[in-house]
Tab-separated table of C-alpha atoms and ligand atoms in Angstrom:
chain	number	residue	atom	x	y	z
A	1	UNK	CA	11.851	-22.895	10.393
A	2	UNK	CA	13.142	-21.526	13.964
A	3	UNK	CA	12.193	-17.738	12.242
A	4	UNK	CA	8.805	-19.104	11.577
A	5	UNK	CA	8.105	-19.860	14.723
A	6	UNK	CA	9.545	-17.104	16.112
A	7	UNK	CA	7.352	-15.336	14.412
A	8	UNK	CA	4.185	-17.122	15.684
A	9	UNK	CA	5.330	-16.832	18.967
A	10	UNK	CA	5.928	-12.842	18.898
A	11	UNK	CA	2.489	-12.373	17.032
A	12	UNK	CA	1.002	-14.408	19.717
A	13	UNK	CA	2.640	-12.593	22.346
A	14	UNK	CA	1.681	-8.708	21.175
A	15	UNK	CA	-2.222	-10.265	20.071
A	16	UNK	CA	-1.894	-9.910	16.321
A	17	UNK	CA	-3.242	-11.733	13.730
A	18	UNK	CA	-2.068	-10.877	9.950
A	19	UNK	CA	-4.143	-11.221	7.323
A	20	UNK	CA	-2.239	-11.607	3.919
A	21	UNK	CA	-4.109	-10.154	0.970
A	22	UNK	CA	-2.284	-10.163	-2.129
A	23	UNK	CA	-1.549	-6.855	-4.444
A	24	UNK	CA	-5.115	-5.178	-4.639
A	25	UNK	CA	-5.705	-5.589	-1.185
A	26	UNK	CA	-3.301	-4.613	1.616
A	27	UNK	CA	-2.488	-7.075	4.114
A	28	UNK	CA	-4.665	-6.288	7.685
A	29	UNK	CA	-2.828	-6.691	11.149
A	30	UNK	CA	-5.771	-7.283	13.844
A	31	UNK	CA	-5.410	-6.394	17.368
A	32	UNK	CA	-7.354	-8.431	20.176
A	33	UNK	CA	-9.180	-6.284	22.278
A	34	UNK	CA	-7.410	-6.070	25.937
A	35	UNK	CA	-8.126	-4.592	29.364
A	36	UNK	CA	-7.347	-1.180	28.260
A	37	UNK	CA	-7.374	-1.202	24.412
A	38	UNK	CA	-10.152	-2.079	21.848
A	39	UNK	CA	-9.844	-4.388	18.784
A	40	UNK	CA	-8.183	-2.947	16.243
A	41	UNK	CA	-7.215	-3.042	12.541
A	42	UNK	CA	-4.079	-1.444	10.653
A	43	UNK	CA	-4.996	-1.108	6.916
A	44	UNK	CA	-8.159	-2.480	5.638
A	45	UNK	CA	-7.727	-3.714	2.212
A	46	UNK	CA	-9.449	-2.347	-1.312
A	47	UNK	CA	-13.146	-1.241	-1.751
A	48	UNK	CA	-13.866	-4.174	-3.685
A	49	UNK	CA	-12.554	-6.794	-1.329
A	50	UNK	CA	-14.287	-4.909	1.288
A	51	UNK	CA	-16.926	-7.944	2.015
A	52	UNK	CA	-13.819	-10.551	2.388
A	53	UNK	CA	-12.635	-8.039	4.771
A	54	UNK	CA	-15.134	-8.006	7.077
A	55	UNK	CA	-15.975	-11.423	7.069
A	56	UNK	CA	-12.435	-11.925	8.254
A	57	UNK	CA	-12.349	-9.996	11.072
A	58	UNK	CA	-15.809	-10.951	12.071
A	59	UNK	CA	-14.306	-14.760	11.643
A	60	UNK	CA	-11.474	-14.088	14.161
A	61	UNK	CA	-13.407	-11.501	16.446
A	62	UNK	CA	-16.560	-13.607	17.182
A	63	UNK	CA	-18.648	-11.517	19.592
A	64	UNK	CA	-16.334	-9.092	19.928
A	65	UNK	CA	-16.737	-5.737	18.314
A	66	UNK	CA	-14.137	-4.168	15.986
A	67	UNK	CA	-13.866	-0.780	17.451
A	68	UNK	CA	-10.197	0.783	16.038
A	69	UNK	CA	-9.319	1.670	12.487
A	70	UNK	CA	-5.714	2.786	11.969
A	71	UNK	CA	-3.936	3.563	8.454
A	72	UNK	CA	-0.338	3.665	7.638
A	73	UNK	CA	-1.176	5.782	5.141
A	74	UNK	CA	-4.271	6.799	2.724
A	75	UNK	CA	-4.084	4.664	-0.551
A	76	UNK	CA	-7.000	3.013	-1.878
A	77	UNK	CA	-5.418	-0.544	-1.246
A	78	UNK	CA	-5.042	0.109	2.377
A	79	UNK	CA	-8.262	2.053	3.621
A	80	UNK	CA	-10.748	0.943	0.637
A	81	UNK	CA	-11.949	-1.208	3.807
A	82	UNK	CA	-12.250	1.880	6.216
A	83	UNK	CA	-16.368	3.118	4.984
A	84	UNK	CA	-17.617	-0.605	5.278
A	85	UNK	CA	-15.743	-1.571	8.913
A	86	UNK	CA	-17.146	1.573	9.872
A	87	UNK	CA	-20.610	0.940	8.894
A	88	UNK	CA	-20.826	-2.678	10.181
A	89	UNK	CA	-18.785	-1.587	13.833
A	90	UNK	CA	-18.534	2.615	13.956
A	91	UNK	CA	-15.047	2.322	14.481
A	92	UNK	CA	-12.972	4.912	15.317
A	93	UNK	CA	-10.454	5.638	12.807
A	94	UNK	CA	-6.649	7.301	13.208
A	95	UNK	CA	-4.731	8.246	9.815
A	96	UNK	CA	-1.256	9.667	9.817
A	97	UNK	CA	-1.573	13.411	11.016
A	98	UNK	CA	-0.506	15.026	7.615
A	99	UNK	CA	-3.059	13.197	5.788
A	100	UNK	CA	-5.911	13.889	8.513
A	101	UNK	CA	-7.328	17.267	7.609
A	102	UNK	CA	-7.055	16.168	3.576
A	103	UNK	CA	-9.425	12.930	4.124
A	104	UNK	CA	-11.996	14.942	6.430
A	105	UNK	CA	-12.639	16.820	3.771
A	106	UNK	CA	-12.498	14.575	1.464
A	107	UNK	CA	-10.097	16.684	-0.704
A	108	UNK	CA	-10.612	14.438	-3.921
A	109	UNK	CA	-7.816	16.402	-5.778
A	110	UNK	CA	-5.311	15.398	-3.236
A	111	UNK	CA	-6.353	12.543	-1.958
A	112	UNK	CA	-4.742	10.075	-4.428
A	113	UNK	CA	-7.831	8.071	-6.206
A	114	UNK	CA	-8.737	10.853	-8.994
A	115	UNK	CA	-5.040	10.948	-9.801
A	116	UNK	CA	-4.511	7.138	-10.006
A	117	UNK	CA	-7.791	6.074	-11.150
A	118	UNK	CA	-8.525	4.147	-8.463
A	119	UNK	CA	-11.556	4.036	-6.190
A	120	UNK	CA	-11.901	4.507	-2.787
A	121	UNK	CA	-15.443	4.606	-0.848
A	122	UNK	CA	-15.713	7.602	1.123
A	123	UNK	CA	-14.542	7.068	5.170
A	124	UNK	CA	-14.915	9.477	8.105
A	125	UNK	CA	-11.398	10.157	10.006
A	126	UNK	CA	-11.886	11.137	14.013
A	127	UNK	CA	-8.296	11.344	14.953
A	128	UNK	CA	-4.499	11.950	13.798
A	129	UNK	CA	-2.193	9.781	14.503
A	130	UNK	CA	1.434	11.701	15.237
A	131	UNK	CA	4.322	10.252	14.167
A	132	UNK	CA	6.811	10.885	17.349
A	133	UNK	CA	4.050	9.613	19.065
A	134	UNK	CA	2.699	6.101	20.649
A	135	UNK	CA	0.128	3.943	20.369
A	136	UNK	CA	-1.449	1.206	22.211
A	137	UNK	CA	-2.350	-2.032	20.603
A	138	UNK	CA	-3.092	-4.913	22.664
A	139	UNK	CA	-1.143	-4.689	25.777
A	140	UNK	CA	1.813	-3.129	23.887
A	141	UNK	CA	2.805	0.341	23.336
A	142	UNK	CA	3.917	1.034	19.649
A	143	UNK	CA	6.117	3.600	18.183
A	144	UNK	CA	4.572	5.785	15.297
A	145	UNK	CA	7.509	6.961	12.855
A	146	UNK	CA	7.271	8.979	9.762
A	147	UNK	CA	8.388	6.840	6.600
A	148	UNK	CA	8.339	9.036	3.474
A	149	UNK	CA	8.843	7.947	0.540
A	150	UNK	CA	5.942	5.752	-1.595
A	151	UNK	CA	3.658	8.284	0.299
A	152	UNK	CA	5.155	11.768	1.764
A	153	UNK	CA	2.361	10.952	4.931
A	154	UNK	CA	2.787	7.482	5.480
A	155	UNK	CA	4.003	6.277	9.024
A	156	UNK	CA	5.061	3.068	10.349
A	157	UNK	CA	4.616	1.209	13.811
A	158	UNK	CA	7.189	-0.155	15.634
A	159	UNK	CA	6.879	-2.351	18.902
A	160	UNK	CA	10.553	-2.313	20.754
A	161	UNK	CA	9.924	-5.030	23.262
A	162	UNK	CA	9.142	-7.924	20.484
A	163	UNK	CA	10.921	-6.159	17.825
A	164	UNK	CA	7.957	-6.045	15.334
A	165	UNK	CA	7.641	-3.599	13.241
A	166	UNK	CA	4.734	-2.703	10.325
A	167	UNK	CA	6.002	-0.816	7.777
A	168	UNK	CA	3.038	-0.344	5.296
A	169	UNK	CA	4.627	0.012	1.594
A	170	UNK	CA	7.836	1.617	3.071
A	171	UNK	CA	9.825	-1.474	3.235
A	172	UNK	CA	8.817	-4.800	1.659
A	173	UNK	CA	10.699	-7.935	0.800
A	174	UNK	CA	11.674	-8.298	-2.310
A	175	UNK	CA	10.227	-5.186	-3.909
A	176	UNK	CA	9.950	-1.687	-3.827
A	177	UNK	CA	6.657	0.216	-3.902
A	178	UNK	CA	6.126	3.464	-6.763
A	179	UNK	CA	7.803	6.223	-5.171
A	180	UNK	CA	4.707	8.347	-5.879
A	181	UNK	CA	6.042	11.571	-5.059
A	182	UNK	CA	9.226	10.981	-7.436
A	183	UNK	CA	7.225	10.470	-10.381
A	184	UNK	CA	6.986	14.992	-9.740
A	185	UNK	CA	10.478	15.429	-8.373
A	186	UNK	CA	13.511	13.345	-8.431
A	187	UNK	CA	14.567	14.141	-4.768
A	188	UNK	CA	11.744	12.394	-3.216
A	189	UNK	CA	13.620	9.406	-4.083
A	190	UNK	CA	15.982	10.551	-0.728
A	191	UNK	CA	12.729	10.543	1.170
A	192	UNK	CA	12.459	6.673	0.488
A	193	UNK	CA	16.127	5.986	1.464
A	194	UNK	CA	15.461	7.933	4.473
A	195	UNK	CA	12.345	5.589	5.639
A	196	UNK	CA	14.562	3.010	5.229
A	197	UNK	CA	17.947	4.323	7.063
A	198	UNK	CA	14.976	4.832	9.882
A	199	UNK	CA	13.922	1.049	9.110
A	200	UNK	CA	18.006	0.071	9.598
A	201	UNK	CA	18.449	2.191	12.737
A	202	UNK	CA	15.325	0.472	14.710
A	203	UNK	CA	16.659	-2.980	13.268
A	204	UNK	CA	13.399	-5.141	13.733
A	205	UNK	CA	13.503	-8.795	13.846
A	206	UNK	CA	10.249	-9.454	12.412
A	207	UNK	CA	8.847	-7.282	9.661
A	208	UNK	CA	4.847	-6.916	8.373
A	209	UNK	CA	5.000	-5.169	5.395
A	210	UNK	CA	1.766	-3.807	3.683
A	211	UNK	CA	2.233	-6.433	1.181
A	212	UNK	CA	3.419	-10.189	1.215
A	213	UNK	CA	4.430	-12.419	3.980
A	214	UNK	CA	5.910	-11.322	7.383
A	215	UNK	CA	10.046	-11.786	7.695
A	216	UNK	CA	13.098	-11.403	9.175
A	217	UNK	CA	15.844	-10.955	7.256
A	218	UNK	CA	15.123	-7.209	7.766
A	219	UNK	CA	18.725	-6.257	6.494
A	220	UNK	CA	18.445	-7.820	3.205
A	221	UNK	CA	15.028	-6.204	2.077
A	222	UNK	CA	17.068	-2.739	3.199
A	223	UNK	CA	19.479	-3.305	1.006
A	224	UNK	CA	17.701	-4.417	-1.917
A	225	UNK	CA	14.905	-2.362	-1.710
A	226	UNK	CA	17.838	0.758	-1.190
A	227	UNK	CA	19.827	-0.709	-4.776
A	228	UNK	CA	16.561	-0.335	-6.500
A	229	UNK	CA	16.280	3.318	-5.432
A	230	UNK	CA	20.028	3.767	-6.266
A	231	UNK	CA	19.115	2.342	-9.761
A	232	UNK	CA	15.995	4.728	-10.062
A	233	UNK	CA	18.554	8.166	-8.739
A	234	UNK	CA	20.439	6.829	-11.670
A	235	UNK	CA	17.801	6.189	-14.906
A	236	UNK	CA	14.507	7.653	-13.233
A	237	UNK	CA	13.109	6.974	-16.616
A	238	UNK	CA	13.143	3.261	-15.593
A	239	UNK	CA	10.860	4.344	-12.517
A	240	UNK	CA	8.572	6.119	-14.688
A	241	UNK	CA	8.240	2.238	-16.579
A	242	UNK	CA	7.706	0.791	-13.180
A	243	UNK	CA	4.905	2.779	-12.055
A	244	UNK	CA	3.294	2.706	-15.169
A	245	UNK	CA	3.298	-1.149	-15.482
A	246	UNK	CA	2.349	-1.661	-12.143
A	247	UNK	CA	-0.550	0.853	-11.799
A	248	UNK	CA	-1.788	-0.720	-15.010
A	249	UNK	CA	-1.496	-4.231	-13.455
A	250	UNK	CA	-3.435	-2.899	-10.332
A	251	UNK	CA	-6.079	-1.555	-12.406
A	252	UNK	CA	-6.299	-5.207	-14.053
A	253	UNK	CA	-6.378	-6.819	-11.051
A	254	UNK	CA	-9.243	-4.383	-9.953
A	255	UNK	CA	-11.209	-5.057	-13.370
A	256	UNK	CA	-10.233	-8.432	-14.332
A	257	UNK	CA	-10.576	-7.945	-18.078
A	258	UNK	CA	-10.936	-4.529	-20.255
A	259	UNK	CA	-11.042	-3.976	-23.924
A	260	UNK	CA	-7.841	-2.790	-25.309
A	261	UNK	CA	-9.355	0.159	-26.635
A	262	UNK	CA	-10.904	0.791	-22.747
A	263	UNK	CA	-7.237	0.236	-21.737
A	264	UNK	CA	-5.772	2.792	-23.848
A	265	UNK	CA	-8.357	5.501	-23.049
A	266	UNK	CA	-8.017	4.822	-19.742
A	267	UNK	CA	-3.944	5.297	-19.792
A	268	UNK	CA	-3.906	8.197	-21.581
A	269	UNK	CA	-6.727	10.103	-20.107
A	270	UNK	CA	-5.694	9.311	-16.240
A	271	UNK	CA	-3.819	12.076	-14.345
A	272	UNK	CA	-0.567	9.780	-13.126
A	273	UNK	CA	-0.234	8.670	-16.654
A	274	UNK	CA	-0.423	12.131	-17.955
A	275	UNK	CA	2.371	13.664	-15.568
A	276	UNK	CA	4.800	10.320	-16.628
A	277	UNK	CA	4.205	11.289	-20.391
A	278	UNK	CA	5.189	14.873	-19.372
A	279	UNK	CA	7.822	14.054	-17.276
A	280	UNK	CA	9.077	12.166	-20.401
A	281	UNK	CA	9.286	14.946	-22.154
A	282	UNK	CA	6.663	13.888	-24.823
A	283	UNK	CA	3.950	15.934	-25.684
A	284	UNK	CA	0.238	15.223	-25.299
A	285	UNK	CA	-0.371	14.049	-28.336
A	286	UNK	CA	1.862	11.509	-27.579
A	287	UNK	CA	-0.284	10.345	-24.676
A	288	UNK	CA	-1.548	7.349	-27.139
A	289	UNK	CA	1.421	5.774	-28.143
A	290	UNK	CA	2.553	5.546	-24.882
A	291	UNK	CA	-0.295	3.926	-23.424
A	292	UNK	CA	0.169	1.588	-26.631
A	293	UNK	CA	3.788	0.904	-25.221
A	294	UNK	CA	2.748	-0.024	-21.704
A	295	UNK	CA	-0.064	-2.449	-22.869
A	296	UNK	CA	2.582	-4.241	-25.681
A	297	UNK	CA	5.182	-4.703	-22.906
A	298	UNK	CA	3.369	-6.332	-20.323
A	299	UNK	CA	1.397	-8.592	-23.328
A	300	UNK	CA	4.748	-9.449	-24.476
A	301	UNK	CA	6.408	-9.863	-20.965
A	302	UNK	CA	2.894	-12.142	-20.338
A	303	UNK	CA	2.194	-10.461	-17.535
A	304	UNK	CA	-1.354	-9.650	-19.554
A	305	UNK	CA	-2.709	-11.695	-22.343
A	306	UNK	CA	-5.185	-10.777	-24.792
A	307	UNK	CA	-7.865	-12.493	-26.441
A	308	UNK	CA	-9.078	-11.182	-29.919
A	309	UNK	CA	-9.951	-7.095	-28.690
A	310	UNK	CA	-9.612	-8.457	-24.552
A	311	UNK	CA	-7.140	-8.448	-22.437
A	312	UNK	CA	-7.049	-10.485	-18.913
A	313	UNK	CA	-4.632	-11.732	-16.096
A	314	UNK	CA	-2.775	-14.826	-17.298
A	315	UNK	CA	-4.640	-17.965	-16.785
A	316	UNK	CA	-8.400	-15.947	-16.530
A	317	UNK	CA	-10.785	-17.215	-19.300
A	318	UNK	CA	-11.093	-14.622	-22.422
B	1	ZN	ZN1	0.623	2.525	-0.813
């Protein structure tokens, strides 16, 4: 338990507070206000959580405005917060610098929520945030770092003093986020392995990742995360399976319970699930019986269940 309190003690330190979410939502790191910066959140959750979002920060704020919105990178379980922080507080709001000009226009074709199906409410931007660059959160100046990989924009924050780093869905525990851009081109996976080489090289003693608990056995969530991505370089068909099951499982989480006929449409008629059957070499036609293939799986792996034409997360009533 000496790592747990270690922990405390650093978070206390730098004037953080995590928030751990769960898989639809992000977690949220808030910053106390200090003499010279404003209270501040990195990564807001998704749109639907956005009223648990704000009550949170409004729970550990008090009187004190929320006046700093900063993303790691754009996905819809990281800024679906942004729109409804902004209305309550007109926060400011910094997004990595490649992804800046994209959101202020709202570019919906590359912005990634028409592609995955997912939903985002619609945010104002006001400033990039450069990775090379530094930011000041609390009393402490952060490094901002490019991590490729899950997201060709995303960046991740690294404090040298305390040794905390947060590193979005670059590096996580025990698992390894979709590789988005790999699901077009198999060299993206080197993108990934390069976030995390950057992740080895700064060597942090206490990691927030975008998902799941803080840690600190930084070395061994390298390497496993780095012999998944070896796996994937080797059968990239098994990375097309991942992200399909676990954009599927998102969507469930988002919707609770669909119809399987709902669930099949859905698969087969939503862009990310188009480009895997493609990129499997099956034709469109085919579209069908692999969304059939995805739902069986995760029924039969009882990661879903379904009740007469419903399906539902385990343990939800039918
Ligand atoms: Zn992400």
């Amino acid at each position: 338990m000496e790592s747990a309190a270690f922990v405390r003690s650093a978070f206390e330190q730098l004037g953080l507070q995590l928030f751990e979410r769960g898989w639809l939502s992000s977690n949220n790191v808030l910053f106390r206000a200090s003499r010279s910066t404003p209270a501040t959140i990195v990564d807001t959750g998704y749109g639907s959580h956005e009223a648990q979002t704000q009550a949170l920060v409004q729970e550990a704020l008090g009187d004190v405005a929320l006046e700093r919105i900063v993303n790691t990178h754009l996905h819809s379980d990281h800024v679906g917060g942004n729109a409804g922080l902004q209305t309550r507080w007109g926060c400011e709001t910094l997004v990595p610098e490649p992804s800046f000009d994209l959101a202020r226009r709202w570019d919906e074709t590359r912005l990634s929520y028409e592609h995955t199906g997912q939903t985002c409410p619609r945010f104002k931007v006001d400033s990039p945030l450069e990775a090379g660059g530094v930011l000041r959160l609390g009393d402490y100046r952060w490094k901002v770092a490019t991590a490729p990989g899950h997201d060709p924009d995303a960046v991740l924050l690294y404090q040298p003093d305390s040794g905390v780093a947060l590193t979005g869905d670059a590096l996580w525990e025990r698992r390894l986020a979709i590789v988005f851009p790999a699901l077009e081109d198999d060299r993206a996976f080197d993108d990934a392995l390069s976030a995390l080489d950057l992740v080895e090289r700064l060597a942090p003693r206490v990691v927030i990742p975008g998902h799941g608990r803080a840690f600190t056995d930084v070395a061994g969530a390298v390497q496993r995360s780095r012999q998944r991505l070896h796996q994937f370089i080797r059968q990239p068909e098994r990375h097309l399976d991942y992200a399909e099951r676990a954009l599927l499982m998102f969507h469930m989480l988002e919707h609770r319970r669909r119809t399987v006929s709902e669930l099949l449409t859905w698969l087969a008629s939503t862009p990310v699930f188009v480009r895997i059957v493609a990129r499997r070499g099956l034709g469109a036609g085919e579209a069908e019986i692999n969304a059939r293939r995805v739902v069986d799986s995760l029924l039969a792996g009882g990661q879903l269940q379904r009740h007469g034409e419903w399906v539902t997360l385990p343990g939800s009533p039918g």
